[in-house]
Short mmCIF file of C-alpha atoms in Angstrom, two decimals:
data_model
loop_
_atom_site.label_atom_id
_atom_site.label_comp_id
_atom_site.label_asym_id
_atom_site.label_seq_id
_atom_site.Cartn_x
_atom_site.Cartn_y
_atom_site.Cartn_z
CA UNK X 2 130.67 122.95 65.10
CA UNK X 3 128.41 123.68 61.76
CA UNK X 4 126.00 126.62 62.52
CA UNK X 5 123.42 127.32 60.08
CA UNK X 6 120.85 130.10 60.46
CA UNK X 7 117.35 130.53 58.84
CA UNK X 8 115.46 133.15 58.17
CA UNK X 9 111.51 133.37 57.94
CA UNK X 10 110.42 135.33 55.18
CA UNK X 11 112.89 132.76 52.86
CA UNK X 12 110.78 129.69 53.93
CA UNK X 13 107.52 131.62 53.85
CA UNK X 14 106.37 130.42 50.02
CA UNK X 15 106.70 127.22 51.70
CA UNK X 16 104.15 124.65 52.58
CA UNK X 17 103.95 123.89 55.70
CA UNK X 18 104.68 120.14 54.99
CA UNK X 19 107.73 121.44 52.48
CA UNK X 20 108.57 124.06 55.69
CA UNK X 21 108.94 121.00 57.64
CA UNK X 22 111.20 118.90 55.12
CA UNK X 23 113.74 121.75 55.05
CA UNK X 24 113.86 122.32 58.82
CA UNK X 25 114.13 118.38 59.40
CA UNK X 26 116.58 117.62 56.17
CA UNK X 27 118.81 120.42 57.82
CA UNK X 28 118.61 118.71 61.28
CA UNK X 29 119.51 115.46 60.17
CA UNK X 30 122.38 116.83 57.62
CA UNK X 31 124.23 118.33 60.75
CA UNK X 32 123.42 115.77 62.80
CA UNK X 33 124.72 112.76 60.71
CA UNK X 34 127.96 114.89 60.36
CA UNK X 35 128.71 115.06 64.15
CA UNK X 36 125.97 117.80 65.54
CA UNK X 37 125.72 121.49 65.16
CA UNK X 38 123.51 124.27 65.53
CA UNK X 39 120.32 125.75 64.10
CA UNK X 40 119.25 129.31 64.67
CA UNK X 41 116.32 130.59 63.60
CA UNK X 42 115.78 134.47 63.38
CA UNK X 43 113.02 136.86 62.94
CA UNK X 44 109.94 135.58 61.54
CA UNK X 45 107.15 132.66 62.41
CA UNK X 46 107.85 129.19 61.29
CA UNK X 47 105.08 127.06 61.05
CA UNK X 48 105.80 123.30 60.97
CA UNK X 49 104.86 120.12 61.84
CA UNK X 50 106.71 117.75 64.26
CA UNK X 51 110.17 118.33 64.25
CA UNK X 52 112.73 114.61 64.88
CA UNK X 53 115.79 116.20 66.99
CA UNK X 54 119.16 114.92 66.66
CA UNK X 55 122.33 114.09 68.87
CA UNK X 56 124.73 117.17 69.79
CA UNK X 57 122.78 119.75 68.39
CA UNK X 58 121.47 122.73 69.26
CA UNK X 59 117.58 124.45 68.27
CA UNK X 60 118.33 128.31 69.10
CA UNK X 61 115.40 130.40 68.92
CA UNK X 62 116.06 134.29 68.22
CA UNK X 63 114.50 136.99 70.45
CA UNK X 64 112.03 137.71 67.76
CA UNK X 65 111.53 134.25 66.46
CA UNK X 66 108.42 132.24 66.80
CA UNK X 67 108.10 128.25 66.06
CA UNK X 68 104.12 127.41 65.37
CA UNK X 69 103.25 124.05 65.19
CA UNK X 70 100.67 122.58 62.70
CA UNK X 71 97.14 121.54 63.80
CA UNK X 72 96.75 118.81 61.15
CA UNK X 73 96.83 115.43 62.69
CA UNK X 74 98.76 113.96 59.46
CA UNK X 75 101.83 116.01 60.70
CA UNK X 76 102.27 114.18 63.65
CA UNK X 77 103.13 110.42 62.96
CA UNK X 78 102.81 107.68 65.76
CA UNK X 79 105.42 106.73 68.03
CA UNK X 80 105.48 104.40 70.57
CA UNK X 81 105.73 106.36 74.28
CA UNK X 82 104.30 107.44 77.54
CA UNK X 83 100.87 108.88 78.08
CA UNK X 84 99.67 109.57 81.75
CA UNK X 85 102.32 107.05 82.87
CA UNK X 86 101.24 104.02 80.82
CA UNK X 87 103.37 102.60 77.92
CA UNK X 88 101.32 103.03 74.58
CA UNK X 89 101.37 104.74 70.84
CA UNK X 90 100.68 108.70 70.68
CA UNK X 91 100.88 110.96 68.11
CA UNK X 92 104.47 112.46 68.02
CA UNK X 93 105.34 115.61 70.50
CA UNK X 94 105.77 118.90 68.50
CA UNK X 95 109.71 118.66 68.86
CA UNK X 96 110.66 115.15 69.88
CA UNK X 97 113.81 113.16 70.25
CA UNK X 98 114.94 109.85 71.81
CA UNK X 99 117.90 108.01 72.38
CA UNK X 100 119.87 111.30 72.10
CA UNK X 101 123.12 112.10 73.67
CA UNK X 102 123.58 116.39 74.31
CA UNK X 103 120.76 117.80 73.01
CA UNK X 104 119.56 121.88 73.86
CA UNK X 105 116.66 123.83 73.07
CA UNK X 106 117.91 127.72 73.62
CA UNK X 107 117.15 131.25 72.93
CA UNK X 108 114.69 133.73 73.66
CA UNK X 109 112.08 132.50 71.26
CA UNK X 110 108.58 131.22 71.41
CA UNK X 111 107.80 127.73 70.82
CA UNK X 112 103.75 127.94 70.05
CA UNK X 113 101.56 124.70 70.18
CA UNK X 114 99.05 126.01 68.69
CA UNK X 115 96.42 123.81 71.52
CA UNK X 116 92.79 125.08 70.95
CA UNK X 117 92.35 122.81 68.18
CA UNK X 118 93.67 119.33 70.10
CA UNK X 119 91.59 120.48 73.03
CA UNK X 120 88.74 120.83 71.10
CA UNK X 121 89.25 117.19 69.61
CA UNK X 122 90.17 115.96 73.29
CA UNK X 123 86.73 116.91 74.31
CA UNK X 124 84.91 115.74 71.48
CA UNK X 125 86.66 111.88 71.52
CA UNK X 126 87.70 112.66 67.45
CA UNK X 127 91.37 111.56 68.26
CA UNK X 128 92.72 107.70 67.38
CA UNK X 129 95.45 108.07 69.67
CA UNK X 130 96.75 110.88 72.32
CA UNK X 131 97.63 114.50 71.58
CA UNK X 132 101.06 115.16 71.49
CA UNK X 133 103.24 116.82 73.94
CA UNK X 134 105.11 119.90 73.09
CA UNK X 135 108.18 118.61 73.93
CA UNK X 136 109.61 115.31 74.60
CA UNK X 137 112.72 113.97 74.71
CA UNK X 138 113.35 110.11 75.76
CA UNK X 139 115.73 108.22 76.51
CA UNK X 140 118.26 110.39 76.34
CA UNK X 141 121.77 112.03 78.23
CA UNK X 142 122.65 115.73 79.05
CA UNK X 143 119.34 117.75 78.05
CA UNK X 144 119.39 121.37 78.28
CA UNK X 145 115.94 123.38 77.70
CA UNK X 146 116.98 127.23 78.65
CA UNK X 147 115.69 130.72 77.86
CA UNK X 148 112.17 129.80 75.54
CA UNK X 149 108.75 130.41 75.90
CA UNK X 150 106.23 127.20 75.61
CA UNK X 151 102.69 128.10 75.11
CA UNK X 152 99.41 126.76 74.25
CA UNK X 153 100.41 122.98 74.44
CA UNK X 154 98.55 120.49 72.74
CA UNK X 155 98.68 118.11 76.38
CA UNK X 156 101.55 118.05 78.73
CA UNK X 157 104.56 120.70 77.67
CA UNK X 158 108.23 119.43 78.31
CA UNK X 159 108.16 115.70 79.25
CA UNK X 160 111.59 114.24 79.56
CA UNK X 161 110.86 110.87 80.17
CA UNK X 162 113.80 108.49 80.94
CA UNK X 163 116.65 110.86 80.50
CA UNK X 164 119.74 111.83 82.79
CA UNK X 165 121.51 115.18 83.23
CA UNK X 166 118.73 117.62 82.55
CA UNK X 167 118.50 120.91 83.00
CA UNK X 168 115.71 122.98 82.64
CA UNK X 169 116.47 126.96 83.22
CA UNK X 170 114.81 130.29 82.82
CA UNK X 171 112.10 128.91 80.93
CA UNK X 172 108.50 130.76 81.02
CA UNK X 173 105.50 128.28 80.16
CA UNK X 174 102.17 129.66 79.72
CA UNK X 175 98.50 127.28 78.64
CA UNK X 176 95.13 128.90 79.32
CA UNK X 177 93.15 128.23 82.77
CA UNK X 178 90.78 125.35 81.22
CA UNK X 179 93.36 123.86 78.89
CA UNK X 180 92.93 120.20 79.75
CA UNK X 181 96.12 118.23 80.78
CA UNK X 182 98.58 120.88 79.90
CA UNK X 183 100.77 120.72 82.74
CA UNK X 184 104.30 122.69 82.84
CA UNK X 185 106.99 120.13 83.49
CA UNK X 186 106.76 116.42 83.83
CA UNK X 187 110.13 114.97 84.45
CA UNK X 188 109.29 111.08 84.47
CA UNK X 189 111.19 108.76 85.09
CA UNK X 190 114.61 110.28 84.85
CA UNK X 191 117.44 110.91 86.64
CA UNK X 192 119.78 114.27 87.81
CA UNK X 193 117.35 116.51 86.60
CA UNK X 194 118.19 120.29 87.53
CA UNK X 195 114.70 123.02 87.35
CA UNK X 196 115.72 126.59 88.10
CA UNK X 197 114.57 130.36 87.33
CA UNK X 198 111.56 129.35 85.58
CA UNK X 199 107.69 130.34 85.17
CA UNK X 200 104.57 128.71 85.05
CA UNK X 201 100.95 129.63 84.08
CA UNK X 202 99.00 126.16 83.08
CA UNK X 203 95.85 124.53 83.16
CA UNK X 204 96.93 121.48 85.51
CA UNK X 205 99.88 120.77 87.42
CA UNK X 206 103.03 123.31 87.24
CA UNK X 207 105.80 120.82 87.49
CA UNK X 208 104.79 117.34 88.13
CA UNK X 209 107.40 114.58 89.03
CA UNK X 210 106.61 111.59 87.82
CA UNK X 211 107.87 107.63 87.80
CA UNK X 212 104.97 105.85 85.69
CA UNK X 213 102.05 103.62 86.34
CA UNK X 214 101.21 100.13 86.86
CA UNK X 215 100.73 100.21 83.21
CA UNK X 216 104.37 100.90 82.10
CA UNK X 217 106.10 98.35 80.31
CA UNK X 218 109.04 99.34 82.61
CA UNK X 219 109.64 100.58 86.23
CA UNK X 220 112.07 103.11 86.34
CA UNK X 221 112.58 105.69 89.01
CA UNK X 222 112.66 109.37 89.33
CA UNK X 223 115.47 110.29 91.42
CA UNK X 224 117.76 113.25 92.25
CA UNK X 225 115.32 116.18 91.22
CA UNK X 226 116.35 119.70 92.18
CA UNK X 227 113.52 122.59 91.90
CA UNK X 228 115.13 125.95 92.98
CA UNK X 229 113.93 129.53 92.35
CA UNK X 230 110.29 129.24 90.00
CA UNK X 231 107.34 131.01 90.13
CA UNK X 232 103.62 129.06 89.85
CA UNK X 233 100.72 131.02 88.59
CA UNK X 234 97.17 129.43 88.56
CA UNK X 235 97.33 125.59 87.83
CA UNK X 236 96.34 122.60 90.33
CA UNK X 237 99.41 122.13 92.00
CA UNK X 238 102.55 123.92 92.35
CA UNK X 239 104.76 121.00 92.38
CA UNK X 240 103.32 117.66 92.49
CA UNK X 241 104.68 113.71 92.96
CA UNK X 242 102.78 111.42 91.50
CA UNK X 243 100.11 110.16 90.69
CA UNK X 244 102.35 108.07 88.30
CA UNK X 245 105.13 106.86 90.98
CA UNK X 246 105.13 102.89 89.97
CA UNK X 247 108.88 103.20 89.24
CA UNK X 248 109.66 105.15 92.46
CA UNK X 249 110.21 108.81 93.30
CA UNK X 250 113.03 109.27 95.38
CA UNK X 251 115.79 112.48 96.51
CA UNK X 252 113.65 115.36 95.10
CA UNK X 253 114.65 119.05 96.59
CA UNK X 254 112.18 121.70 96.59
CA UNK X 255 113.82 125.53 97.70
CA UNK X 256 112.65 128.59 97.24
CA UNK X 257 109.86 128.69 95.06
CA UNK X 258 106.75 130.87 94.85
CA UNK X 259 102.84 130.03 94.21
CA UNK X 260 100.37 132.17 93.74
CA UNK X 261 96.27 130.64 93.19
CA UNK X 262 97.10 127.47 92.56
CA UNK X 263 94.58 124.53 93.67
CA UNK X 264 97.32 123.16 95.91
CA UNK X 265 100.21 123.90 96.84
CA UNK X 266 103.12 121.15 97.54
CA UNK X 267 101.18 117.84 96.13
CA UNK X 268 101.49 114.20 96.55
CA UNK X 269 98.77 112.00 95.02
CA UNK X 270 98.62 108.14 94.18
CA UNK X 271 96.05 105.66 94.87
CA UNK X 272 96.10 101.38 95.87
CA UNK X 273 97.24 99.91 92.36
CA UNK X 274 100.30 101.67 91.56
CA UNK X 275 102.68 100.58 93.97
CA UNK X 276 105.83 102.12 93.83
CA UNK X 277 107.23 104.58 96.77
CA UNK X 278 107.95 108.53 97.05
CA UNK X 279 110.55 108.94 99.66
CA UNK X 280 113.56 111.42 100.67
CA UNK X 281 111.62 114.88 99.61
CA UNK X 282 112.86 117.80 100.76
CA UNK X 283 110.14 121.35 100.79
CA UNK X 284 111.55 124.79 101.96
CA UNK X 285 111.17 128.44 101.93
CA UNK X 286 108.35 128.44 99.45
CA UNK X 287 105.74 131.45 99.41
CA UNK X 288 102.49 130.86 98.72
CA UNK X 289 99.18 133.16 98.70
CA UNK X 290 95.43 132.58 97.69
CA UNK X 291 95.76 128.50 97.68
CA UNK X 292 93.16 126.20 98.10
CA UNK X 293 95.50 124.04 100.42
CA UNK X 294 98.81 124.64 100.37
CA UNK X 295 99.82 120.74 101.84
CA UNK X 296 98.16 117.54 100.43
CA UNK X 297 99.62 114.13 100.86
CA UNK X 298 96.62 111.77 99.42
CA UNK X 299 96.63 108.34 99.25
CA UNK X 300 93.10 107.96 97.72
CA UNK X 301 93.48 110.12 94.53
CA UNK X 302 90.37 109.15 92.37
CA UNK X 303 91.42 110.44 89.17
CA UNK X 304 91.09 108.11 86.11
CA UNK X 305 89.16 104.85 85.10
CA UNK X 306 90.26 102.77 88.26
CA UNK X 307 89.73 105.70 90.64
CA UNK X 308 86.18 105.09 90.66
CA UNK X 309 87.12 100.98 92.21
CA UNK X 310 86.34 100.15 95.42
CA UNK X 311 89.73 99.09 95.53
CA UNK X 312 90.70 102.49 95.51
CA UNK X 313 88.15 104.05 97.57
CA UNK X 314 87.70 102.16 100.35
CA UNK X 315 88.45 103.15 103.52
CA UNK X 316 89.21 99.67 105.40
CA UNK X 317 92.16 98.25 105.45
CA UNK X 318 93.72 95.93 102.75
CA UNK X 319 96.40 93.57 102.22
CA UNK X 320 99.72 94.38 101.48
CA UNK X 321 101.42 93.62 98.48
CA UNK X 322 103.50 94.65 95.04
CA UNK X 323 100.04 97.31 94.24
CA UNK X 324 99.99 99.21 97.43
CA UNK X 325 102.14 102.51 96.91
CA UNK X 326 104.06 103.71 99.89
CA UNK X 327 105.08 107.51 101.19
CA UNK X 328 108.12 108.36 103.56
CA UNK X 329 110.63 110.41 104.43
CA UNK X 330 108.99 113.85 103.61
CA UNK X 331 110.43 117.32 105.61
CA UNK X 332 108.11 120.33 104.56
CA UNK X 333 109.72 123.54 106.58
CA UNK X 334 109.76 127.26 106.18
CA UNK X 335 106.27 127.51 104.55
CA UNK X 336 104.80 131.00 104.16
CA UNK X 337 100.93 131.17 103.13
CA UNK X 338 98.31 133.15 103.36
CA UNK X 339 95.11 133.56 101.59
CA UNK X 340 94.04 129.76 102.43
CA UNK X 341 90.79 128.89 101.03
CA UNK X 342 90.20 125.61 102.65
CA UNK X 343 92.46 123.96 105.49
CA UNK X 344 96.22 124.04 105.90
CA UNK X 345 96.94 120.60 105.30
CA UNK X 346 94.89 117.26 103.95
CA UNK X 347 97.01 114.36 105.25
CA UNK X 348 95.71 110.87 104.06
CA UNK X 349 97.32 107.75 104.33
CA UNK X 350 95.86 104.27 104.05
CA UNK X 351 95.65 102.49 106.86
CA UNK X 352 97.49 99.63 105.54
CA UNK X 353 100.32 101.40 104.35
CA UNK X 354 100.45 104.76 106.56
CA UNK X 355 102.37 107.99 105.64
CA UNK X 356 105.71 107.38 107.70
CA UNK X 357 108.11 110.53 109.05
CA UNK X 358 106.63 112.83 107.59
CA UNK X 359 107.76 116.46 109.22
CA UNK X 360 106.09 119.79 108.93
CA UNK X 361 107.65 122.53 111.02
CA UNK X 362 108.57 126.45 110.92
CA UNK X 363 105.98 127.82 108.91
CA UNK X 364 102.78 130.28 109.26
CA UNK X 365 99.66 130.09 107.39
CA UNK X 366 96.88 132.49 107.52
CA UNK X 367 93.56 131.48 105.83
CA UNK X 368 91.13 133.68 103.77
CA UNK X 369 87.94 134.71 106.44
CA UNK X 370 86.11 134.77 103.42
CA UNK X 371 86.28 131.52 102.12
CA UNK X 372 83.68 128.87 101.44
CA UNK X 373 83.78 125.28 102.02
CA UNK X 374 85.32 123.57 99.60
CA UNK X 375 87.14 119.82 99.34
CA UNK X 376 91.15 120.20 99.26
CA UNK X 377 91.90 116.85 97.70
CA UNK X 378 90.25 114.50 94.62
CA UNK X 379 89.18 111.94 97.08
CA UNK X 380 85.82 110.13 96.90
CA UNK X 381 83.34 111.30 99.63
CA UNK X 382 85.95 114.24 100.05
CA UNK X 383 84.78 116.39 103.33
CA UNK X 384 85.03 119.93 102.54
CA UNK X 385 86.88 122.75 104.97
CA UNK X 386 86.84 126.53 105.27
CA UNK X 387 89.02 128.30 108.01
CA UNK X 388 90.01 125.14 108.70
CA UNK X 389 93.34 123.81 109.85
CA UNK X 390 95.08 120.27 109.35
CA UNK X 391 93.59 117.34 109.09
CA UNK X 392 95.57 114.15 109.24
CA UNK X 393 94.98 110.47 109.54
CA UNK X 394 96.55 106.94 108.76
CA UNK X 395 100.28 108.31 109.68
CA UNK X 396 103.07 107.10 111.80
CA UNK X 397 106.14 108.84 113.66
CA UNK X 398 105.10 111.88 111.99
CA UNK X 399 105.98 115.95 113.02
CA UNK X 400 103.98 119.43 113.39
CA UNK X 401 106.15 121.17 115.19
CA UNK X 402 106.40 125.28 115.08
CA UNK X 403 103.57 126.26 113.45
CA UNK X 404 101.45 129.14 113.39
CA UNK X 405 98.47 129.14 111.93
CA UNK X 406 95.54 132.41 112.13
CA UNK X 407 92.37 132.50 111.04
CA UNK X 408 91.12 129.19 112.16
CA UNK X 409 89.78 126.94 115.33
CA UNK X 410 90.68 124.08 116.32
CA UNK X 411 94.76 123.92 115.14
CA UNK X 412 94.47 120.15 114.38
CA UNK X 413 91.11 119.29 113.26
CA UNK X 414 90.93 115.49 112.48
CA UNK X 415 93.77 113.25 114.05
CA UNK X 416 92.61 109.99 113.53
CA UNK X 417 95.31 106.74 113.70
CA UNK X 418 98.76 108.56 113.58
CA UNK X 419 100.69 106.58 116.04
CA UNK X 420 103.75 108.40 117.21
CA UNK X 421 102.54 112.11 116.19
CA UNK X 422 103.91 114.79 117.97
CA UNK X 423 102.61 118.12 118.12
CA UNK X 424 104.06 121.14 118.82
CA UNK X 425 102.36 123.97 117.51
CA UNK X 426 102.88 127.89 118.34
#
């Protein structure tokens, strides 16, 4: 294997557009002669989008740091995935498709260099999406170990269609009221391993994802392992969905903290998408100073159909290829406290209800000092304080062993859950 290493202060007379050329000439020249590895060392490199090749490596150095370029004309168009919907975005940061063993290493940062895409987000002066930091499509055996991500443009590592990833020890960090800069969206892909690594975003920690109605293609997310990470801040911990068109099935959450994030373990999708999320696993996960710490929602309102009556409404509607379905969820071995709202939002549609679903073995103590406040993006949404679970439009579902302080009334809306049993300490 070819290894070549750079060094900063040699590329610093450099444009950034002629810093770019060399980076991406020397990619392609080890690439096109059977893969290799680039190292950068000490020094910041700043570039525009970077095109990654088959069996190569990107190594970061300790003291390395990869900045990425705020002009637009760095980024070219590419056709992808943004929110779940097949259309053309401007290029991630480092992107790569149709790629077979392909790693991002090292103890480096990789710096997006956001404020500016926000600030164009918010203003409508973008043509097409902002890129991700990372995204790699279409693609076999992905490794993404040891880096920092920070300051994202929009969502940080997507894979998106991929198989055999593996995503480990990685620390991603986006400011509180970065908009859509979520940690981890694996969509659509398959054997995906997440382990040993840190979030601090301005959305969704890791979100698991399968697409929308709106994807040229339905392809599922299956076989998703999340073991030993840490969630700081953000609006879920680990989410499914909204995007689940394409199906999100066999997902393992274990051992996981979260610490003031919105919610805790999240499911959200909405009439329209179809699709399913079955066969999820949730255990021994820590969480404190959460608004709730378990929401399955069937009405999320998000987006420019959430607002339909379609979505919203609360009487029940014909089955068919739109209506999204959730079953097969076992949530045990919870520990929360600091609960700011109620200890679980539960909300199926009464056309398709939420089926064996199982919550058991867990305590959760909520914050006296709370104020009501509404633990899912639902229209109308009620809002809860001290409050405990609320669940309705469910069938042959579980809440057995659980011990919950600082509220009333255990179960505090139980409304069309056939089958429910109820065992609570």
């Amino acid at each position: 294997m070819t290894i070549t290493t750079f060094s900063a202060d040699k590329l610093q007379e450099l444009t950034i557009k002629q810093r770019t050329n060399k980076l991406q000439g020397e990619i392609d020249r080890l690439c096109v002669t059977g893969g290799g590895e680039l190292i950068l060392t000490g020094g910041t490199y700043c570039v525009g989008s970077l095109r990654l090749g088959s069996h190569f490596t990107l190594r970061l150095a300790a003291d390395a740091k990869l900045v990425f370029s705020t002009d637009i004309t760095d980024y070219p168009v590419v056709a992808s995935r943004w929110e779940g919907a097949s259309q053309s975005v401007y290029r991630a940061c480092l992107y790569g498709t149709e790629l077979q063993d392909v790693q991002l290493l090292g103890e480096g940062i990789i710096d997006g260099q956001g404020v500016q895409w926000w600030q164009r987000f918010k203003s409508s002066a973008l043509t097409y999406p902002r890129p991700y930091l990372c995204s790699i499509e279409n693609s076999v055996h992905v490794t993404i170990a040891g880096l920092t991500f920070k300051n994202s443009p929009a969502w940080t590592l997507h894979p998106l269609n991929c198989q055999n990833v593996l995503i480990d020890g990685v620390t991603v960090i986006n400011p509180a009221d970065s908009p859509n800069t979520d940690g981890l969206d694996p969509e659509s892909c398959r054997d995906v391993r997440i382990m040993n690594c840190q979030f601090d975003v301005g959305d969704d920690c890791i979100a698991i994802k399968a697409g929308t109605e709106d994807a040229l293609t339905d392809i599922p997310c299956r076989n998703i392992t999340i073991s030993n990470c840490s969630m700081l801040h953000g609006h879920g911990g680990v989410v499914l969905g909204s995007e689940m068109s394409g199906k999100i099935q066999n997902v393992v959450i274990t051992t996981c903290t979260f610490v003031d994030t919105d919610r805790g373990i999240r499911f959200k999708t909405r009439r329209g998408r179809g699709g399913e999320i079955s066969n999820i696993s949730v255990s021994n996960i820590v969480m404190d100073q959460v608004l709730c710490p378990v929401v399955v929602n069937a009405y999320y309102f998000c987006g420019k159909k959430g607002s339909e009556k379609y979505v919203w409404t609360k009487e029940m509607l014909q089955v068919d290829t739109r209506t999204p379905k959730i079953k097969n969820i076992d949530i045990s071995h919870l520990t929360v406290t600091g609960i700011q709202s109620c200890v679980a939002f539960i909300y199926g549609l009464p056309e398709a209800p939420i089926e064996n679903l199982s919550l058991s073995d867990s305590s959760f103590c909520l914050d006296s000092q709370s104020q009501p406040v509404a633990p899912a993006m639902i229209a109308d949404a009620p809002e809860f304080a001290q409050a405990g679970i609320f669940i309705e439009n469910t069938r042959q579902n579980t809440l057995r062993h659980l011990k919950i302080s600082g509220a009333g009334e255990a179960v505090i809306h139980d409304v069309h859950n056939p089958g429910l049993l109820t065992q609570l300490t």
